[in-house]
XYZ file of C-alpha atoms in Angstrom:
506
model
C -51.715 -88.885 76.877
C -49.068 -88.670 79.454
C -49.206 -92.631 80.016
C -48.406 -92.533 76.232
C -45.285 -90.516 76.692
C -43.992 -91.800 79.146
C -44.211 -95.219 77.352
C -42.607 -93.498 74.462
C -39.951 -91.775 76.454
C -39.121 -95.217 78.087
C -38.962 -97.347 74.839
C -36.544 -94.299 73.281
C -34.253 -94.635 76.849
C -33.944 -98.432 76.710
C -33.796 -98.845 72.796
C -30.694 -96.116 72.394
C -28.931 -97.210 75.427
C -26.142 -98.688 74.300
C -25.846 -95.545 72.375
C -26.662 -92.903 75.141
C -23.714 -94.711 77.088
C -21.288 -95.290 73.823
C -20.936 -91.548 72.649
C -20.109 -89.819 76.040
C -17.662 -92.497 76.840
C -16.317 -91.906 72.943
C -16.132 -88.187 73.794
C -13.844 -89.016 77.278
C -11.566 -91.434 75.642
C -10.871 -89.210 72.818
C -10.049 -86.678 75.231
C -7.652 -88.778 76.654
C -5.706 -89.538 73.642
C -5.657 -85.862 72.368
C -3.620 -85.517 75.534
C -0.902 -88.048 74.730
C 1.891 -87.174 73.527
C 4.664 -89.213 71.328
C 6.780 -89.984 74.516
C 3.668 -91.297 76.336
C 2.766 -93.550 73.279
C 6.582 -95.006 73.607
C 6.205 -94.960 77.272
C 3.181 -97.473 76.371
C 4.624 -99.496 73.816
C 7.619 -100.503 76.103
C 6.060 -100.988 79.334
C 2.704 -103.160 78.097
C 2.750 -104.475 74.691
C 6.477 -105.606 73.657
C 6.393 -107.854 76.853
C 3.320 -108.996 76.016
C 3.250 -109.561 71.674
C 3.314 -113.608 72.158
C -0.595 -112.798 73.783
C -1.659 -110.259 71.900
C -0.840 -111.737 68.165
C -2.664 -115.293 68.852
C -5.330 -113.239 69.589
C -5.408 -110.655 66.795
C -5.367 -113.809 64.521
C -8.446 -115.165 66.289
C -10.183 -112.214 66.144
C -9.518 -111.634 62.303
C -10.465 -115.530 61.890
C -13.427 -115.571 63.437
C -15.042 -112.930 61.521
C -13.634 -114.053 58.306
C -15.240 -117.252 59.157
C -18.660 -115.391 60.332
C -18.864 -113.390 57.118
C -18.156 -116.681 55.238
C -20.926 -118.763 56.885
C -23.352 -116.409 57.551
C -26.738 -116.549 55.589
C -26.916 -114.792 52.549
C -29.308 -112.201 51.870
C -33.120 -113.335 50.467
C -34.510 -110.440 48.150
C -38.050 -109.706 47.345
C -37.548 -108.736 43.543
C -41.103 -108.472 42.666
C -44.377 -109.764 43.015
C -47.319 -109.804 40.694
C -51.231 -110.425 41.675
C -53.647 -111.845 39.612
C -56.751 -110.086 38.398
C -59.266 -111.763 36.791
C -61.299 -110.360 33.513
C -64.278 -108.349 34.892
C -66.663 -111.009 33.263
C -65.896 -112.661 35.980
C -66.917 -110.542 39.089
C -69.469 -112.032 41.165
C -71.633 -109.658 43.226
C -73.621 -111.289 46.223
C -76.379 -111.543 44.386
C -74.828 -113.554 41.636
C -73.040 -115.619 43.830
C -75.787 -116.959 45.501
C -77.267 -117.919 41.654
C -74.077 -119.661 41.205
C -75.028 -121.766 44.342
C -78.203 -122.367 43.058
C -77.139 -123.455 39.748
C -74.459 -125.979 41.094
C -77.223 -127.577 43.726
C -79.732 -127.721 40.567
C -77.404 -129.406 38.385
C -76.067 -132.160 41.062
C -77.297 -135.192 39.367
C -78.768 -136.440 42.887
C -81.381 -133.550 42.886
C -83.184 -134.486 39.591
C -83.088 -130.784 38.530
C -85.081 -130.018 41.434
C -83.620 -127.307 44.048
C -86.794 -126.247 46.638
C -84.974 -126.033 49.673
C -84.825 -122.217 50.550
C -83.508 -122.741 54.520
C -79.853 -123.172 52.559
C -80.166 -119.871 50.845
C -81.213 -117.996 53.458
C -78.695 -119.208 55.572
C -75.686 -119.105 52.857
C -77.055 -115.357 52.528
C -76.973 -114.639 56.114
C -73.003 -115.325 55.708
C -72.758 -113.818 52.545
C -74.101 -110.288 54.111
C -71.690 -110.662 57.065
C -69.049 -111.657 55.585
C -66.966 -108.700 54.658
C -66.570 -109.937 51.281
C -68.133 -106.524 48.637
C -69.823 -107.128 44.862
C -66.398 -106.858 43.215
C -64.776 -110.433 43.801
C -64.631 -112.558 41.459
C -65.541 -116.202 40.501
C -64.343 -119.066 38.007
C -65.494 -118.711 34.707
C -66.562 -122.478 34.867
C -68.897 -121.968 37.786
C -70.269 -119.010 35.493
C -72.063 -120.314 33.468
C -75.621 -121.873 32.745
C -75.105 -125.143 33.940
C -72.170 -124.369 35.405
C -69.175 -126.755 34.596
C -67.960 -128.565 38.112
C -65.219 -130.917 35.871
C -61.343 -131.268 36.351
C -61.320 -129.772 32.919
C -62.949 -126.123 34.274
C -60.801 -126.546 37.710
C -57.572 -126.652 35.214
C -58.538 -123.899 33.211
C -59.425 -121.695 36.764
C -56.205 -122.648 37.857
C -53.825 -122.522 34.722
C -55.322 -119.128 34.194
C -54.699 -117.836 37.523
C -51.008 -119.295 37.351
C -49.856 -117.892 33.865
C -51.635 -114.587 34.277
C -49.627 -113.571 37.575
C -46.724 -114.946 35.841
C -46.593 -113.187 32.636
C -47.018 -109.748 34.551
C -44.598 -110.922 36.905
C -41.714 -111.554 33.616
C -43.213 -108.337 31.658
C -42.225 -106.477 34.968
C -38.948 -107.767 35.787
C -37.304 -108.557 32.340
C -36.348 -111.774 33.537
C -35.867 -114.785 31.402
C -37.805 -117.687 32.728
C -34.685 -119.949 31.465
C -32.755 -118.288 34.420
C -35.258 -119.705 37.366
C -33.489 -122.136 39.052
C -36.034 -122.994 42.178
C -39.598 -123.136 41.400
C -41.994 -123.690 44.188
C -45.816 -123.822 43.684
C -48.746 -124.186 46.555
C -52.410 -125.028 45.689
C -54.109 -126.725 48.736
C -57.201 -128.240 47.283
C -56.176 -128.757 43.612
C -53.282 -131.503 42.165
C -53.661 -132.962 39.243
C -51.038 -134.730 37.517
C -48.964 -133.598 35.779
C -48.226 -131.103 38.299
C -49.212 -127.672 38.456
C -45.512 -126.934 39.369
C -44.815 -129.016 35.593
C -47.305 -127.170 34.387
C -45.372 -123.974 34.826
C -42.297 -125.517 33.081
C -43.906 -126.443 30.256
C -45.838 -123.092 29.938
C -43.002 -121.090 29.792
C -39.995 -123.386 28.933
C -38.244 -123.557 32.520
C -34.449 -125.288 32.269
C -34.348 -129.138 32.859
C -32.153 -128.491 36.519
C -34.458 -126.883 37.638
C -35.481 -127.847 41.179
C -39.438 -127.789 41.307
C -41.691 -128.570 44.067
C -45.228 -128.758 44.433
C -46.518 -127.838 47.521
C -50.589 -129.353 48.420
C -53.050 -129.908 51.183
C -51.565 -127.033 53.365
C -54.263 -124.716 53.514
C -54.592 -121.238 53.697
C -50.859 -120.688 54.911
C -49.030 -122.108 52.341
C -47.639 -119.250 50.779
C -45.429 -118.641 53.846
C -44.295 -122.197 53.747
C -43.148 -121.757 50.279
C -41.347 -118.599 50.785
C -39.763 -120.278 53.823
C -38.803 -123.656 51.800
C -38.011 -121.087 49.081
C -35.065 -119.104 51.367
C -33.752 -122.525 52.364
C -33.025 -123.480 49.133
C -31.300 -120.071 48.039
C -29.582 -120.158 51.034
C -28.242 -123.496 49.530
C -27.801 -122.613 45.992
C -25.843 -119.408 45.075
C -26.359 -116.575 42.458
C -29.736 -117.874 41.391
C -33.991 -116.870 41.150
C -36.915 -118.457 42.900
C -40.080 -118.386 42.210
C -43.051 -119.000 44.397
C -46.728 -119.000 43.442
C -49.979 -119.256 45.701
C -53.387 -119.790 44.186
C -56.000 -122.125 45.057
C -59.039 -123.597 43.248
C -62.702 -123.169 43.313
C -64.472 -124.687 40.848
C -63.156 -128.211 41.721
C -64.087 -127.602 45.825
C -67.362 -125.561 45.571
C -69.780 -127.956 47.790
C -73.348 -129.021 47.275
C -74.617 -130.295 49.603
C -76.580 -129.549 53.162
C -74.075 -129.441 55.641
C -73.746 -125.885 57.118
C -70.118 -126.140 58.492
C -69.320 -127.096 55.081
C -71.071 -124.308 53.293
C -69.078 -121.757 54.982
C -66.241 -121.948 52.913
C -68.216 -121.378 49.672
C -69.434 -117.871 51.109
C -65.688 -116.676 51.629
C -63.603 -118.122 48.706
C -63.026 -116.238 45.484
C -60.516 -116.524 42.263
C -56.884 -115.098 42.936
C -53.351 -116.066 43.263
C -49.859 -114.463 43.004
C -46.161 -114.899 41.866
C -43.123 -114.046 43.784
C -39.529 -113.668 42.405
C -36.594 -114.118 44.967
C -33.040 -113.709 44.964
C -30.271 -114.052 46.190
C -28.024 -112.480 44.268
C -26.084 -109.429 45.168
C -26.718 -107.195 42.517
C -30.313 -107.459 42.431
C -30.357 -105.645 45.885
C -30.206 -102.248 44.095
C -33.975 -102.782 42.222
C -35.500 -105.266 44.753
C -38.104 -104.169 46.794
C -37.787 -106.127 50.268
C -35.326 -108.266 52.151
C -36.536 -111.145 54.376
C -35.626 -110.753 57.382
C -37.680 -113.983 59.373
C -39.619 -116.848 58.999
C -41.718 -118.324 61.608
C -43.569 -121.014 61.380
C -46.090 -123.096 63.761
C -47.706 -126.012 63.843
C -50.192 -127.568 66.611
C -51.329 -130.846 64.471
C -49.874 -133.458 67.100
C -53.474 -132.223 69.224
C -56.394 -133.885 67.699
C -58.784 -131.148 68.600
C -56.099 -129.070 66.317
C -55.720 -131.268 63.588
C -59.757 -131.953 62.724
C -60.641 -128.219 63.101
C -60.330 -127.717 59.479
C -60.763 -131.153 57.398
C -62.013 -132.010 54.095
C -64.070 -135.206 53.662
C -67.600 -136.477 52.817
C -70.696 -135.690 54.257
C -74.013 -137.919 55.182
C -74.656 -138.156 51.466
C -71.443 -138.117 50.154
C -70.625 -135.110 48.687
C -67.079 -133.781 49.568
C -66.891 -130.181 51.689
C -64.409 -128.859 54.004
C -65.986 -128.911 57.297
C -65.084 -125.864 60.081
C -65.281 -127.285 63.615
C -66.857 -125.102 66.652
C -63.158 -125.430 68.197
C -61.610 -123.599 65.124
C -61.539 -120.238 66.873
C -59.803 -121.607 70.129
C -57.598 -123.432 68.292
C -56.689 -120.902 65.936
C -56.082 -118.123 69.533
C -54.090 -120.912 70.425
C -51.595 -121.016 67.505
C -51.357 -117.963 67.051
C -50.083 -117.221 70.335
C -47.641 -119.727 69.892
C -46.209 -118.052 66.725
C -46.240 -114.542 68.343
C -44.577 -116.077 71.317
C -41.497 -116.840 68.864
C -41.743 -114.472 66.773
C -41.794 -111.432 69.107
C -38.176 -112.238 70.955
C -37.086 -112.041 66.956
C -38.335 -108.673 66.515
C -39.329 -106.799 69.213
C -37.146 -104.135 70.606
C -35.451 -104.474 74.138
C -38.065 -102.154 75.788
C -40.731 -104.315 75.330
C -39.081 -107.382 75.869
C -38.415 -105.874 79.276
C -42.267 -105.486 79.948
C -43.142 -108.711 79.290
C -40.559 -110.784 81.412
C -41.218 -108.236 84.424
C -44.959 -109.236 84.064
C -44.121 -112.440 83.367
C -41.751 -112.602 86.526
C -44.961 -110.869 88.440
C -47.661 -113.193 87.401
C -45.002 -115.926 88.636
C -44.934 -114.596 92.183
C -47.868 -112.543 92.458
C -50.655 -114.730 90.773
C -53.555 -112.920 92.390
C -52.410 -109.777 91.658
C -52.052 -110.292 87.849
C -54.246 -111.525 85.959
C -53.022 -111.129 82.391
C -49.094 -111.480 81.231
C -47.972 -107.690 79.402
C -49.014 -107.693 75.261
C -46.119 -106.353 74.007
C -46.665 -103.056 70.970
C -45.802 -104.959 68.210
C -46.478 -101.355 66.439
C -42.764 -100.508 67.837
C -41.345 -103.010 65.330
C -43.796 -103.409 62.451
C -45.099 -100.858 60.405
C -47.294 -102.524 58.679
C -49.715 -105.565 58.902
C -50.984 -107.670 56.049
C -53.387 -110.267 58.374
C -54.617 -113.848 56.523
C -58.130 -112.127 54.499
C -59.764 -115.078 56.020
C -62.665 -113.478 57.057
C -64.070 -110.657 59.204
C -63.626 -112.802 62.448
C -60.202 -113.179 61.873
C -59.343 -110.159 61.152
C -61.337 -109.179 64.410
C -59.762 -111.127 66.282
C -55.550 -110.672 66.123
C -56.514 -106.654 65.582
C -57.900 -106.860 69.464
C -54.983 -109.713 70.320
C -52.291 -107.052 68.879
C -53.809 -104.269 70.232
C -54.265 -102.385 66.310
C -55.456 -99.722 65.297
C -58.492 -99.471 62.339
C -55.230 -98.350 59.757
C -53.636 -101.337 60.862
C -55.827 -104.188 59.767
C -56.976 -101.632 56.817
C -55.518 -103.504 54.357
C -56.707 -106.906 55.934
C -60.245 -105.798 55.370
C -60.245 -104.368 51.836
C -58.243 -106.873 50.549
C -61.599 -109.133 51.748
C -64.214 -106.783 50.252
C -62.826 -105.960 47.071
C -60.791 -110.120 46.304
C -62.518 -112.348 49.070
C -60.586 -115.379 50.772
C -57.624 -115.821 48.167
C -56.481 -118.320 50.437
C -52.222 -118.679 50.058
C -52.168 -115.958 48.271
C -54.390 -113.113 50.095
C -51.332 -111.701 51.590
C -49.543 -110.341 48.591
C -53.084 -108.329 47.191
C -52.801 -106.754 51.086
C -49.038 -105.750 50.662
C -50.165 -104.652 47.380
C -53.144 -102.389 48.739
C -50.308 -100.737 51.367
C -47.521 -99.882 48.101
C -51.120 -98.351 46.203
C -51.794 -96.610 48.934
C -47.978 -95.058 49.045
C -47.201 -95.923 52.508
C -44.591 -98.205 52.127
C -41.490 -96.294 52.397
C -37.674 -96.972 53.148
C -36.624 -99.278 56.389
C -40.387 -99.933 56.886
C -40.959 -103.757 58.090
C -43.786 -105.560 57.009
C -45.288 -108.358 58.931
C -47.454 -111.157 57.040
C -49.404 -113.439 59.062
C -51.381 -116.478 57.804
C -53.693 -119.349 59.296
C -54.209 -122.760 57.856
C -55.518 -125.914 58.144
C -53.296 -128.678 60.306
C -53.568 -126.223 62.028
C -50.804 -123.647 61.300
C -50.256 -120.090 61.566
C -47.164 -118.861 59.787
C -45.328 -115.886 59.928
C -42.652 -113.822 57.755
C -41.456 -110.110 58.255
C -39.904 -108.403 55.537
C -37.495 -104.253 55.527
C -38.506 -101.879 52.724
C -35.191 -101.484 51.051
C -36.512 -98.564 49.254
C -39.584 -96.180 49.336
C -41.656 -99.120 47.339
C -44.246 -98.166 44.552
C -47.076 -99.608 43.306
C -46.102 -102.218 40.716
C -47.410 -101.804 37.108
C -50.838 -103.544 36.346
C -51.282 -104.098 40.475
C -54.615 -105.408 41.179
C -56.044 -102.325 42.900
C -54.649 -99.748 39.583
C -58.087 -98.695 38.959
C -60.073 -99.269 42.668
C -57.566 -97.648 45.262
C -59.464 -94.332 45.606
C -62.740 -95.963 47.008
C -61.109 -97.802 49.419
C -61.157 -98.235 52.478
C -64.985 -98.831 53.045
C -66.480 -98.324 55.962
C -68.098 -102.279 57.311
C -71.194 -101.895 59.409
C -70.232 -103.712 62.137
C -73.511 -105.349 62.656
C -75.365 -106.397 59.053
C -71.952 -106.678 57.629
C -72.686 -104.098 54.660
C -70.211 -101.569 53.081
C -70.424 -98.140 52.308
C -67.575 -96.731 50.156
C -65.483 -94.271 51.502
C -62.505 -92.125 49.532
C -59.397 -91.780 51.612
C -56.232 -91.830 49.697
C -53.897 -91.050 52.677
C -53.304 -92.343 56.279
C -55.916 -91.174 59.183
């Protein structure tokens, strides 16, 4: 306890310096100057600053054009209007139990099988993963993949997706009272599903977007796309003036479910589940007042020029040809790896002075003293963020940057219900965590928000967002009805929940 407050007493010392310095040396000059008096203020004027007015003016006009010019250049403000997460019908939720029958059904009906599915070495192992997964009986699956045969055709993946896409985006409008005609950026991400016309034209015809506008249809880039688009997203507003954009994250399942025998391709069916959400930024001024956050960063990372990084996560055929995404045994290294690399830019961008301080005096250390330490300082991220929406990617994930970052359960909270109760939304798993934190009322006024995503490439993403107000749940939010029972306590071994109320922060 004392190591703590000593740590705290430090970070408060170094983080209000300039200010611990700045008001005492306030309080002396303006002691001085109640002492002048009018003949020393003459005495001033005619022995310093008429002999010296041809300096002094080039200089006040410098000073006044250089931050003209700063305020004029600078980047204008990105704000988080509001966001809207999909939830699907509750026809649709897919217990464990059910979702190994869906696995079933698809292997039966793969033409190559003659109707025949024996093999029970696949379900046993699919429902080792399914128990340890993290993933509850509430997710939900594509209505396609439903039913008795279940429909595997580009016809079902368009209705999945299409769904998914103009259900977050009607809330989305309903909420905001904004006319779709006034959109003028539209960017859409779905990794594993493209069809043409695009799903980003699909949007425009849906709800009668304007013919400027300037659409873009983002595929292929995994699970961390959504940060991509946001980032492409404040680029282009930063570009174009007094205007909306629109981002939306979803990804497809009934097009990608695999059939077939290889186990580092079945993985993936195990974690994914139906979900996506739409985002509405601006950059207009006067939407400050009713937006909910600013942007503040963008950081993105990407290690595909290494092969080892580049093949961890790959789609592609296996020995009999059926098409899977297959998880190398490097993915966790790799992933350590990049995610490192994003924190290492990231943290200099957000971190206050205090830590920064640590690290380069370990840093320094290690340098000269390499016996002597062994690991480099991890800075308290906790002194800058406040809260932590970490990539629902799966319980090892989530394991893994909570004991990198040094988090508490509370932290990574959201993380793991957003698993249980949605699954891997892929792109868009960040937004039902953000949501989960607002439900929960712990989102309040200058709180930052730090979202964190991994992807295929490989990529790890990052974007920070300030609370401009004490931020409510939105109307129809996914977890309206569910927020009470949650968070569940995970067995840490079988992988099983129990539900557990808590509405509050322990």
């Amino acid at each position: 306890m004392t190591s703590i407050n000593v740590k705290l007493l430090y970070h408060y010392v170094i983080t209000n310096l300039f200010n611990l310095c700045f008001f005492p040396l306030t309080a002396i000059v303006a002691g001085k100057a109640y002492r002048l008096t009018i003949d020393d203020l003459h005495h001033l004027y005619y022995s310093y600053l008429q002999h010296n007015l041809i300096t002094i003016a080039p200089l006040f006009a410098f000073t006044v054009f250089g931050s003209v010019l700063y305020i004029a250049t600078r980047p204008k403000p990105v704000y988080l209007v509001e966001y809207s997460c999909y939830l699907p019908p509750t026809h649709c939720r897919s217990s464990i139990s059910k979702v190994m029958d869906i696995f079933y059904q698809v292997r039966k009906a793969d033409p190559s099988r003659n109707g025949t599915c024996d093999d029970s070495s696949w379900l046993d192992f699919l429902r080792k993963i399914q128990e340890r997964s993290g993933l509850g009986d509430e997710t939900h699956g594509p209505e396609g993949l439903l039913q008795v045969p279940p429909r595997k055709t580009f016809a079902a993946a368009r209705e999945e997706t299409e769904q998914v896409i103009i259900g977050a985006l009607e809330n989305l409008f309903k909420n905001t009272n904004v006319n779709p005609k006034d959109i003028g950026i539209l960017v859409v991400n779905s990794s594993m599903f493209n069809p043409t016309p695009s799903l980003s034209a699909m949007v425009v015809n849906t709800f009668k977007l304007r013919s400027n506008v300037r659409s873009f249809n983002l595929g292929g880039m995994g699970c961390s796309a959504g940060v991509i688009a946001i980032d492409l997203a404040k680029d282009l507003l930063h570009v174009h003036k007094n205007t909306y954009a629109l981002v939306v994250s979803t990804e497809n399942i009934t097009y990608n479910i695999y059939a077939g025998d290889n186990r580092s391709m079945m993985v993936s069916n195990c974690l994914f589940r139906v979900g996506g959400a739409a985002i509405l930024l601006s950059n207009k001024p006067g939407d400050r007042r009713r937006s909910k956050y600013e942007l503040v960063h963008t950081v993105r990372t990407h290690t595909g020029a290494d092969g080892k990084s580049f093949r961890c996560v790959q789609q592609g055929d296996d020995e009999n040809g059926k098409i899977g995404v297959s998880l190398s045994k490097d993915i966790t290294d790799v992933a350590g790896r990049t995610v490192k690399k994003n924190i290492a830019t990231l943290g200099p961008l957000i971190l206050p002075l205090s830590e920064k301080l640590l690290f380069f005096v370990t840093f320094m250390g290690k340098k000269l003293f390499k016996d002597k330490i062994k690991h480099y300082y991890v800075p308290d991220f906790k002194l800058a963020i406040d809260h932590f929406c970490i990539h629902a990617g799966g319980r090892a994930v989530i394991d893994v940057l909570e004991k990198n970052l040094a988090l508490a359960p509370i932290d990574v909270e959201a993380s793991r219900s957003t698993l249980h109760r949605f699954g891997n939304t892929s792109s868009s798993s960040i937004w039902y965590e953000l949501a989960y934190i607002e439900a929960k009322g712990r989102m309040k006024k200058g709180n930052k928000v730090w979202q964190i995503a991994l992807g295929s490439g490989f990529k790890c993403n990052s974007a920070v967002w300030v609370a401009l107000n004490n931020v409510k749940a939105s109307t129809n939010s996914p977890w309206e009805h569910c927020i009470d029972r949650y968070p569940v306590k995970i067995d840490s071994d079988s992988g099983k929940s129990e539900t557990r109320v808590q509405n509050g922060r322990s």
